[in-house]
Every structure is written in structure tokens, then in C-alpha cells.
Short mmCIF file of C-alpha atoms and ligand atoms in Angstrom, two decimals:
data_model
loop_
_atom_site.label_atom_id
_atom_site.label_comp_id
_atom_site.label_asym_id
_atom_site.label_seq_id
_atom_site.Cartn_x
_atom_site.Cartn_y
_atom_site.Cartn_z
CA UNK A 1 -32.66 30.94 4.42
CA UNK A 2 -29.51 30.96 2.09
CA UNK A 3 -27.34 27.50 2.32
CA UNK A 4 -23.90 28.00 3.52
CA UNK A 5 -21.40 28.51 1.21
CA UNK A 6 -18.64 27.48 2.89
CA UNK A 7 -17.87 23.57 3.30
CA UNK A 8 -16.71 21.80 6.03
CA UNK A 9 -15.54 18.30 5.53
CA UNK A 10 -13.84 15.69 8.05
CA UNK A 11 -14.60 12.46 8.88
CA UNK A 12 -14.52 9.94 12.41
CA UNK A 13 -11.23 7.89 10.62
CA UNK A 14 -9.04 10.92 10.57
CA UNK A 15 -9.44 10.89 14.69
CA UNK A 16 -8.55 7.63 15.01
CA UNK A 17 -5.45 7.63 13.15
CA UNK A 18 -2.67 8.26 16.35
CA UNK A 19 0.92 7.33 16.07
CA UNK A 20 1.42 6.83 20.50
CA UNK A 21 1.16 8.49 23.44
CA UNK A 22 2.47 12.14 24.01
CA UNK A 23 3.03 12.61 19.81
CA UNK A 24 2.50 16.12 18.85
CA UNK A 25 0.00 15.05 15.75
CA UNK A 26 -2.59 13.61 17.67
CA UNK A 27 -6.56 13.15 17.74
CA UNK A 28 -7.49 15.60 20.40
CA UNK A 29 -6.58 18.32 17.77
CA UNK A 30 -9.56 17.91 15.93
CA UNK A 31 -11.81 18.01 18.90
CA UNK A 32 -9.87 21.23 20.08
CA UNK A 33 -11.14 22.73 16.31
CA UNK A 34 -14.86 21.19 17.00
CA UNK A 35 -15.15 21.94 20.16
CA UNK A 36 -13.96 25.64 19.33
CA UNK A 37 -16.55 25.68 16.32
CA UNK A 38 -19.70 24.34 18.46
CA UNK A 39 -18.87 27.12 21.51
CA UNK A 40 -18.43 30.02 18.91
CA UNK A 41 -21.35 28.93 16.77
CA UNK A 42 -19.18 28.97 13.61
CA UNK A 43 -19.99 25.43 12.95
CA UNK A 44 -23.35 26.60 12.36
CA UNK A 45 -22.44 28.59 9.51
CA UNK A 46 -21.04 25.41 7.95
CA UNK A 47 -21.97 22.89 5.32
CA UNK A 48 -20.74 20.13 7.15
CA UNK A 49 -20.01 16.77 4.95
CA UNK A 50 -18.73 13.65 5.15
CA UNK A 51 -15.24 13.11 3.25
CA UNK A 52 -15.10 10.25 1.29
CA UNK A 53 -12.96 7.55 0.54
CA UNK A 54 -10.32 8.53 -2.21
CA UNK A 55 -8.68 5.58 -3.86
CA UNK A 56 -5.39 4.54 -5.01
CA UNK A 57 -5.83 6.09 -8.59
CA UNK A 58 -6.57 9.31 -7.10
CA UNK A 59 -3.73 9.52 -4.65
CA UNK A 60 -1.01 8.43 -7.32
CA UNK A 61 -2.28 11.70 -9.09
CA UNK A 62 0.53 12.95 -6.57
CA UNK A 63 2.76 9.83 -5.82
CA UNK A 64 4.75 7.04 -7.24
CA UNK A 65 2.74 3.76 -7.39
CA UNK A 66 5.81 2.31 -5.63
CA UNK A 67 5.23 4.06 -2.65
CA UNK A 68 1.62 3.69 -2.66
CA UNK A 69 1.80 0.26 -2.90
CA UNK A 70 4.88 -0.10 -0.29
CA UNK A 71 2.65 1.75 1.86
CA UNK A 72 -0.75 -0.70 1.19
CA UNK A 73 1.30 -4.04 2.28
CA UNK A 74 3.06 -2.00 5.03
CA UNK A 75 -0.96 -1.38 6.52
CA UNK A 76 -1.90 -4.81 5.54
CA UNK A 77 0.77 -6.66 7.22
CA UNK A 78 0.24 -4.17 10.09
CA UNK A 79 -3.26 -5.68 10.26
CA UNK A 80 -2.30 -8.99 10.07
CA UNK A 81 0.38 -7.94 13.31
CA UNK A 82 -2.82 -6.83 15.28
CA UNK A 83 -5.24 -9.63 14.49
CA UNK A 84 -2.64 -11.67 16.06
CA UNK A 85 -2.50 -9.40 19.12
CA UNK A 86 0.98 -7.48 17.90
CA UNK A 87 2.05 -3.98 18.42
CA UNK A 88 -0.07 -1.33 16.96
CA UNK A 89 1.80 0.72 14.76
CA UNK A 90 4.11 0.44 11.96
CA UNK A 91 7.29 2.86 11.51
CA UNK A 92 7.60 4.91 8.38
CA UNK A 93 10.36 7.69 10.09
CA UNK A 94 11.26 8.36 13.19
CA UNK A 95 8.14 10.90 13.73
CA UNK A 96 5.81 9.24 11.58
CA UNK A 97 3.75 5.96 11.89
CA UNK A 98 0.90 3.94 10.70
CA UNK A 99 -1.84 2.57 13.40
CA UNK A 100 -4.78 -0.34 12.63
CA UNK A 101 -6.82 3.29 11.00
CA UNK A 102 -4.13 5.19 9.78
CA UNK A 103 -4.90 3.61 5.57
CA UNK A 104 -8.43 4.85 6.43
CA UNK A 105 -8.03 8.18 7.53
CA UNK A 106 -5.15 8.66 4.71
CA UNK A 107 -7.78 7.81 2.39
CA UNK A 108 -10.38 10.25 3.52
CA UNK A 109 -8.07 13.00 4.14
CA UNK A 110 -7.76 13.07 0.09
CA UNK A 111 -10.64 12.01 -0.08
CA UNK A 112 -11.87 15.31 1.52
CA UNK A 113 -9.95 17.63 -0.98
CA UNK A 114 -11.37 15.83 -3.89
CA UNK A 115 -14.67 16.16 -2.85
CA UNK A 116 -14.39 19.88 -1.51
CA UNK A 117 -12.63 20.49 -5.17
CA UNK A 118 -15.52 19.12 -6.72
CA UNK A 119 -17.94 20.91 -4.68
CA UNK A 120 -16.52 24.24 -4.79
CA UNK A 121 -15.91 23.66 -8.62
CA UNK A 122 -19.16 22.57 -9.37
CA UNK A 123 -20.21 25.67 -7.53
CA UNK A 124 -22.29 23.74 -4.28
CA UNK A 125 -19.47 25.61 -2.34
CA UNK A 126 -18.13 29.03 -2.49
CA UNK A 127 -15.40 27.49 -0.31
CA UNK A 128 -14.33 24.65 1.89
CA UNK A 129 -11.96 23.53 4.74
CA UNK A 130 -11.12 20.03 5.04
CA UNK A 131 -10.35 18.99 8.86
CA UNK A 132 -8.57 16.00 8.47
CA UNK A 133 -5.20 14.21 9.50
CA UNK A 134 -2.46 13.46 9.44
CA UNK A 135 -1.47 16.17 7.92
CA UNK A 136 0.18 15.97 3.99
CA UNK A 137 2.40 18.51 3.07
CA UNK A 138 5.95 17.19 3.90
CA UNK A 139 4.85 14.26 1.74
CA UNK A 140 6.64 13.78 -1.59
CA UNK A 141 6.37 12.32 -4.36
CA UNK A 142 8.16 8.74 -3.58
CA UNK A 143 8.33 9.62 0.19
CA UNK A 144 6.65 9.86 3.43
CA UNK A 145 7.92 12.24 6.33
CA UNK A 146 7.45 14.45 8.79
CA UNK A 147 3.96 12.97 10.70
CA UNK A 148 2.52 13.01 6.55
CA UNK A 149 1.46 9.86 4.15
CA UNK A 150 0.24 11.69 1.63
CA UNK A 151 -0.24 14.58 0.47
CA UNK A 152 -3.56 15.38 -0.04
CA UNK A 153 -3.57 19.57 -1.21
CA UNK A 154 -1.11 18.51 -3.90
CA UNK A 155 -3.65 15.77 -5.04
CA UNK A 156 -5.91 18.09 -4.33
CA UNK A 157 -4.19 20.24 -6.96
CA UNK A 158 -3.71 17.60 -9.26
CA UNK A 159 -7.29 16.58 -9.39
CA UNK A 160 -8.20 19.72 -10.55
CA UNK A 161 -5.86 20.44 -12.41
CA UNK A 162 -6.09 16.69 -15.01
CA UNK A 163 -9.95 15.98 -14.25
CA UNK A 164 -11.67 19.51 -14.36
CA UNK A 165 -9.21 21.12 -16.73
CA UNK A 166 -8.25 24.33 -14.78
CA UNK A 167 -5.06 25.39 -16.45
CA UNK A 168 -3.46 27.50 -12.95
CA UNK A 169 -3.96 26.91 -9.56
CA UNK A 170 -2.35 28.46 -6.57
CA UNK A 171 -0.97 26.50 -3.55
CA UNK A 172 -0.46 28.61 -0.28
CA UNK A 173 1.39 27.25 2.54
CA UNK A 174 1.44 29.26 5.86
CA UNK A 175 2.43 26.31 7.84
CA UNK A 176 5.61 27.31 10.26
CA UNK A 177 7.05 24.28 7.91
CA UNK A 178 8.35 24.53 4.72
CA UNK A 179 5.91 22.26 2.27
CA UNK A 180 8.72 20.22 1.03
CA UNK A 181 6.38 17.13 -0.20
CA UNK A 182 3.88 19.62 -2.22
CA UNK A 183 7.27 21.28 -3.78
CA UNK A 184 9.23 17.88 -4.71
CA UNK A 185 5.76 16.63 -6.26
CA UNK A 186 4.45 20.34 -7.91
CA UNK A 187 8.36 22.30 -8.59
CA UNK A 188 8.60 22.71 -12.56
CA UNK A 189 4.63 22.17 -13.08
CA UNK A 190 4.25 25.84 -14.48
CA UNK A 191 0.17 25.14 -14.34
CA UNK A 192 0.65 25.65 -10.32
CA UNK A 193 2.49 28.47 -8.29
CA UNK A 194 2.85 27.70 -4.86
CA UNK A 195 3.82 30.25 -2.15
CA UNK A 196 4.99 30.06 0.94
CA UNK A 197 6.08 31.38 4.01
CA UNK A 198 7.87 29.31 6.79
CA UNK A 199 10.20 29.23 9.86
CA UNK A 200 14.20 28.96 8.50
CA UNK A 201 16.75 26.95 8.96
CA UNK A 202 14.12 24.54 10.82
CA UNK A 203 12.73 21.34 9.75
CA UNK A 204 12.46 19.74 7.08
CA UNK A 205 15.69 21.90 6.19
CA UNK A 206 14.51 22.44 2.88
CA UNK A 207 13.01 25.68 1.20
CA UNK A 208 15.76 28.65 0.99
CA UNK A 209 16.60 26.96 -2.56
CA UNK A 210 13.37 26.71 -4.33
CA UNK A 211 13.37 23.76 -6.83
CA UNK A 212 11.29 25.20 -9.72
CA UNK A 213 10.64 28.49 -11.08
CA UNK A 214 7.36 28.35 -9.84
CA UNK A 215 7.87 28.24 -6.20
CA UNK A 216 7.64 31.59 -4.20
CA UNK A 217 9.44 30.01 -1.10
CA UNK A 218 9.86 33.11 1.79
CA UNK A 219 11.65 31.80 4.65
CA UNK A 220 11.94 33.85 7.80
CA UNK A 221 13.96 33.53 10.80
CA UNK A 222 13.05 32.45 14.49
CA UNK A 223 10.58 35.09 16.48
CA UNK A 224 9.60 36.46 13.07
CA UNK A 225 6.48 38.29 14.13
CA UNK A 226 3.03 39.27 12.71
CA UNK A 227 3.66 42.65 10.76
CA UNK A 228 6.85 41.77 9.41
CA UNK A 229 5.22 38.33 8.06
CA UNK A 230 2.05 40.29 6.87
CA UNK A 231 4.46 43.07 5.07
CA UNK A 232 6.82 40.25 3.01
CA UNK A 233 3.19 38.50 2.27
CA UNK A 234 2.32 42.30 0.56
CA UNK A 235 5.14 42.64 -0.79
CA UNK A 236 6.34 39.49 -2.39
CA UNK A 237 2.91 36.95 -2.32
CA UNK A 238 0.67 39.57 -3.57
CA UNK A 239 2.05 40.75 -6.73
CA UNK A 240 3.33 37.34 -7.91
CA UNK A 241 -0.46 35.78 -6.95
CA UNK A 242 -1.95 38.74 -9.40
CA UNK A 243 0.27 38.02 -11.83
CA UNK A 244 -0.39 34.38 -12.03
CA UNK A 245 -4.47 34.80 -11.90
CA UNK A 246 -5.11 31.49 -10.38
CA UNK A 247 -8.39 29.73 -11.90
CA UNK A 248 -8.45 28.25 -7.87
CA UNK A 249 -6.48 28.51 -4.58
CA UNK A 250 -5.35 26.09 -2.34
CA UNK A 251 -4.14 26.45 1.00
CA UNK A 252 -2.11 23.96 3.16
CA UNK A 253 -3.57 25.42 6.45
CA UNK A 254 -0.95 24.90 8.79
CA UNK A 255 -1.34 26.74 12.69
CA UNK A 256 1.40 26.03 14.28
CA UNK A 257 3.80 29.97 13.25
CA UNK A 258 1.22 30.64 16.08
CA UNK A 259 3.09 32.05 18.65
CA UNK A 260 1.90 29.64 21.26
CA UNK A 261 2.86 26.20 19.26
CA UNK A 262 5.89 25.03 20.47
CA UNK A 263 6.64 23.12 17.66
CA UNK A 264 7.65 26.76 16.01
CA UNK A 265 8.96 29.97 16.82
CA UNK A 266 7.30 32.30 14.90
CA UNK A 267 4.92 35.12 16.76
CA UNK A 268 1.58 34.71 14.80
CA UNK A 269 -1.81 34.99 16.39
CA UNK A 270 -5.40 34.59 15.44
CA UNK A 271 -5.16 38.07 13.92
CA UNK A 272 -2.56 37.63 11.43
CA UNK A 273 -4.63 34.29 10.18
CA UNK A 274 -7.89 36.45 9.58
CA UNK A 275 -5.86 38.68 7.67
CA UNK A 276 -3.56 36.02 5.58
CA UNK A 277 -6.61 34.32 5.27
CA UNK A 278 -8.54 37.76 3.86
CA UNK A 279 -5.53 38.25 1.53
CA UNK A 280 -6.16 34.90 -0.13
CA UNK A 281 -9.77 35.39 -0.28
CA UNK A 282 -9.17 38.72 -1.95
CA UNK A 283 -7.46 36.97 -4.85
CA UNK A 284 -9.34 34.04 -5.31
CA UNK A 285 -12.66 36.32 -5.84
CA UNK A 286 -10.69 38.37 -8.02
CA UNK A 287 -9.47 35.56 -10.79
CA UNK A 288 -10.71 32.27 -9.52
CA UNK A 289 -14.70 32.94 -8.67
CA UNK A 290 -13.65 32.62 -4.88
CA UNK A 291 -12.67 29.38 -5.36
CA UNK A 292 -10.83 27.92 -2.23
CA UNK A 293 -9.94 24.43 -0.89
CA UNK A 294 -8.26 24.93 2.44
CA UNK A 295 -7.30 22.08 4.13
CA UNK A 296 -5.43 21.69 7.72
CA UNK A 297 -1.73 20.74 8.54
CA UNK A 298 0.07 21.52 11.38
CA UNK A 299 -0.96 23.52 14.91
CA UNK A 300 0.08 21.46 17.88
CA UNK A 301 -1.18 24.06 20.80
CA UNK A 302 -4.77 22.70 20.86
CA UNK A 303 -6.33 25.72 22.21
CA UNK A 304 -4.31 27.97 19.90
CA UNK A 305 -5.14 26.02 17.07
CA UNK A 306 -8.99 26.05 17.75
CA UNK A 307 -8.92 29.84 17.93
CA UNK A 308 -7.01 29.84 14.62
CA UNK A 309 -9.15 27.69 12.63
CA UNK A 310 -11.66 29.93 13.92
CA UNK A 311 -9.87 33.04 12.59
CA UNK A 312 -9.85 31.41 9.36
CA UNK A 313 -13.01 29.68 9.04
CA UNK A 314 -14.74 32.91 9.95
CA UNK A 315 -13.13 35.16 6.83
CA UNK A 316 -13.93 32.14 4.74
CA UNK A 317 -17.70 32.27 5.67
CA UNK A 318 -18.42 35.74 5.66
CA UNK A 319 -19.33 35.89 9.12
ZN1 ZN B 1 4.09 22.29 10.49
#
């Protein structure tokens, strides 16, 4: 029997990382992937691993110490708060808060896109996906937003980029959310191209101006559907991808353009993943030994977001 070649890493802290009742970005999203896995036998296929613990040296690879450290005495004093029976969570934005697991989960959410870099450079792993929350890429560099703390594709990125020595890596963002936090931290970096495709105007409000020359930002209007999406990714992603000849991909695995999230309204379906997912695939085994880190963000429409990750895992693995 050959070992699986495609990773799978997550870990019990990202679940319990929740930021209240009824929010969007919560726990029962992973199970809705797990569950989907274990009824379709894809988790089978899997190398499933534990993510570790990043620390703080690998997460200011992507952020200002300031706001790491604001962020440590923010969870500490959150702790004290509950040891004395307090409230449970601690406000970074309106959308976005810290709970008594929140530093943990953080942690192995990078933690997981080290490791899967590692592994997949190291060649353990043709590939990997990392389930883990909360999500990362609306985190910049001095900043957290948008349900993210950090952002753990563009440490990702960075990690293998200043400790292995790749000299070009690609970010792709299909997320129905412009990456603003992976652009403000990776815009003018000319070792990285990042491309993206996203839902516009919409939140964050950012994208239609690209910051650096090396940002391939395609935003698309409301009720954008599949072929038009799959056309600009031919015509635009595909060309500038082959001209860059990434040593490694990343992806900032977003689900929720599926046309069942209501957090979006773009027309995507499980379909339209296999094939994005296919495209990417295509280029990484072309420059970059198939060399992927994929690793999730958005998809709010549990059972949607199951299927997708299916969709995805299942072009990853072969199967
Ligand atoms: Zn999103």
C-alpha cells in the first residue's frame, strides 16, 4: 500500500475557538467538513496530522510585534476575566473576538501551514489542506479584522519563503472576500504573486486597486456565476501563474462564492471548486513539483461547505 500523499492537518483548539452564539465563523463548520469526509470516505485517503503549536517568532514572520504582543495581553487579561468568572470573550472589531481558546487555536492554525510547508517541502506530502480556524486572510500586517487574528497562508508564505529559501511562491485566493490582510502584508514582495478572485464592491471594500505590482486582484460583481469566473481565471490567472513559475502554491481556501453561502453572492458550486482547484494543481506540477499548501477560510453554509472541501480535497488526492 502507497502512503497518502495528500496531508490533512487540524487540530481539537481550532473547534473551540467561537466568538457567541448565532456568529457565522463558528465550530460546527469543521464538523460539517469531517463529517462530510468520514461519509464520503475521502478522509481515508488522507494523512491526517496533528498541527502544531507555532510561536510568536513564527507568526511575526507576517505581523508587527506590536500587534502580536497587543494581542498576547489582550488573551491573557481575557484569562484572568474568566478565572474570576467574567465574560468570555474579548472584542477585537465588531465581527471578530477572542474566547478563553481563541490564542490556542490562532497558534495552531499557523502552526498547521508551517508544518504542512515543511512536509510538502521536505517531500512527506505531495500536498496538504490545513482545516483550521478562524480563518486568516483579512488579517494584516498591524491589524486584525474581519472574524481573522492572523494570517496564517501569508506566514505560511513567509516561512517558506526566509527558512527554506524558495525564491517565488504563489498565493491563490478564491474566497468570495478580497484577501486584504495577505495583500497589505505580501503587496511589493516581488518573491510572491498572489491572485485572486472575489465578490466587488463587498467587504472588506478593498481589492479593485491592487497595492503592488504583484497582485492579480479580479473582482467580479454580485451573481457572478461559474463559467464566467472559470473563463476570467483562463484568461487572466493562467497566463500570469505560467509566467511567474511558482517554486510552491498556496491557496487561501475560502467556500463561501458558493452559491448557497449567504455571506456572498456569487453562483459557485462544488463543480467550479474541482475545476479551480485542478487549474492550480496543473501549475503547481508543472513548476513547483506539485507543491501545495491549501488551507481553509471562509464557507458559512455548513453543508455547502462540506461538499466543497470535498470537491477540493478530492482533485488534491487523486481520487
Ligand atoms: Zn470570506
Amino acid at each position: 500500500m502507497t502512503a497518502n500523499k495528500t496531508g490533512y492537518f487540524t487540530h481539537p483548539d481550532c473547534r473551540k475557538h467561537e466568538m457567541g452564539r448565532g456568529h457565522p465563523e463558528c465550530p460546527e463548520r469543521l464538523d460539517a467538513i469531517e463529517d462530510r469526509l468520514l461519509a464520503s470516505g475521502v478522509g481515508d485517503a488522507l494523512d491526517r496530522r496533528e498541527a502544531p503549536l507555532a510561536v510568536l517568532e513564527d507568526i511575526e514572520l507576517a505581523h508587527d510585534p506590536r500587534l502580536v504582543g497587543a494581542l498576547e495581553e489582550m488573551n491573557q487579561q481575557l484569562a484572568e476575566h474568566i478565572a474570576q468568572g467574567g465574560r468570555g470573550y474579548a472584542q477585537i472589531d465588531p465581527d471578530t473576538s477572542l474566547n478563553g481558546h481563541t490564542w490556542d487555536a490562532v497558534l495552531r492554525a499557523s502552526g498547521a501551514v508551517i508544518a504542512a510547508t515543511d512536509a510538502v517541502i521536505a517531500g512527506e506530502l505531495e500536498n496538504a489542506f490545513c482545516a483550521v480556524r478562524p480563518p486568516g486572510h483579512h488579517a494584516c500586517r498591524s491589524r486584525s479584522m474581519g472574524f481573522c487574528v492572523f494570517n496564517q497562508v501569508a506566514v505560511g508564505a513567509l516561512h517558506a519563503l526566509e527558512r527554506h529559501g524558495l525564491q517565488r511562491v504563489a498565493i491563490v485566493d478564491f474566497d468570495v472576500h478580497h484577501g486584504n490582510g495577505t495583500e497589505d502584508i505580501l503587496s511589493g514582495d516581488d518573491r510572491v504573486l498572489m491572485v485572486g478572485i472575489f465578490q466587488h464592491p463587498f467587504y472588506p471594500g478593498t481589492g479593485s486597486d491592487p497595492l503592488g505590482d504583484n497582485m492579480l486582484n479580479l473582482p467580479v460583481p454580485a451573481y457572478t456565476k461559474g463559467d464566467v469566473i472559470r473563463k476570467m481565471i483562463s484568461d487572466r490567472w493562467i497566463p500570469a501563474l505560467n509566467a511567474f513559475q511558482p517554486e510552491m502554491v498556496f491557496i487561501s481556501a475560502g467556500f463561501d462564492a458558493h452559491r448557497e453561502d449567504d455571506l456572498g453572492q456569487l453562483g459557485l458550486v462544488e463543480a467550479d471548486y474541482a475545476w479551480i482547484t485542478a487549474q492550480i494543481k496543473d501549475i503547481a506540477n508543472k513548476y513547483a513539483k506539485g507543491r501545495i499548501v491549501s488551507s481553509l477560510e471562509g464557507g458559512y453554509n455548513l453543508s455547502a461547505l462540506g461538499r466543497s472541501v470535498e470537491a477540493h480535497l478530492r482533485v488534491l488526492a487523486d481520487l
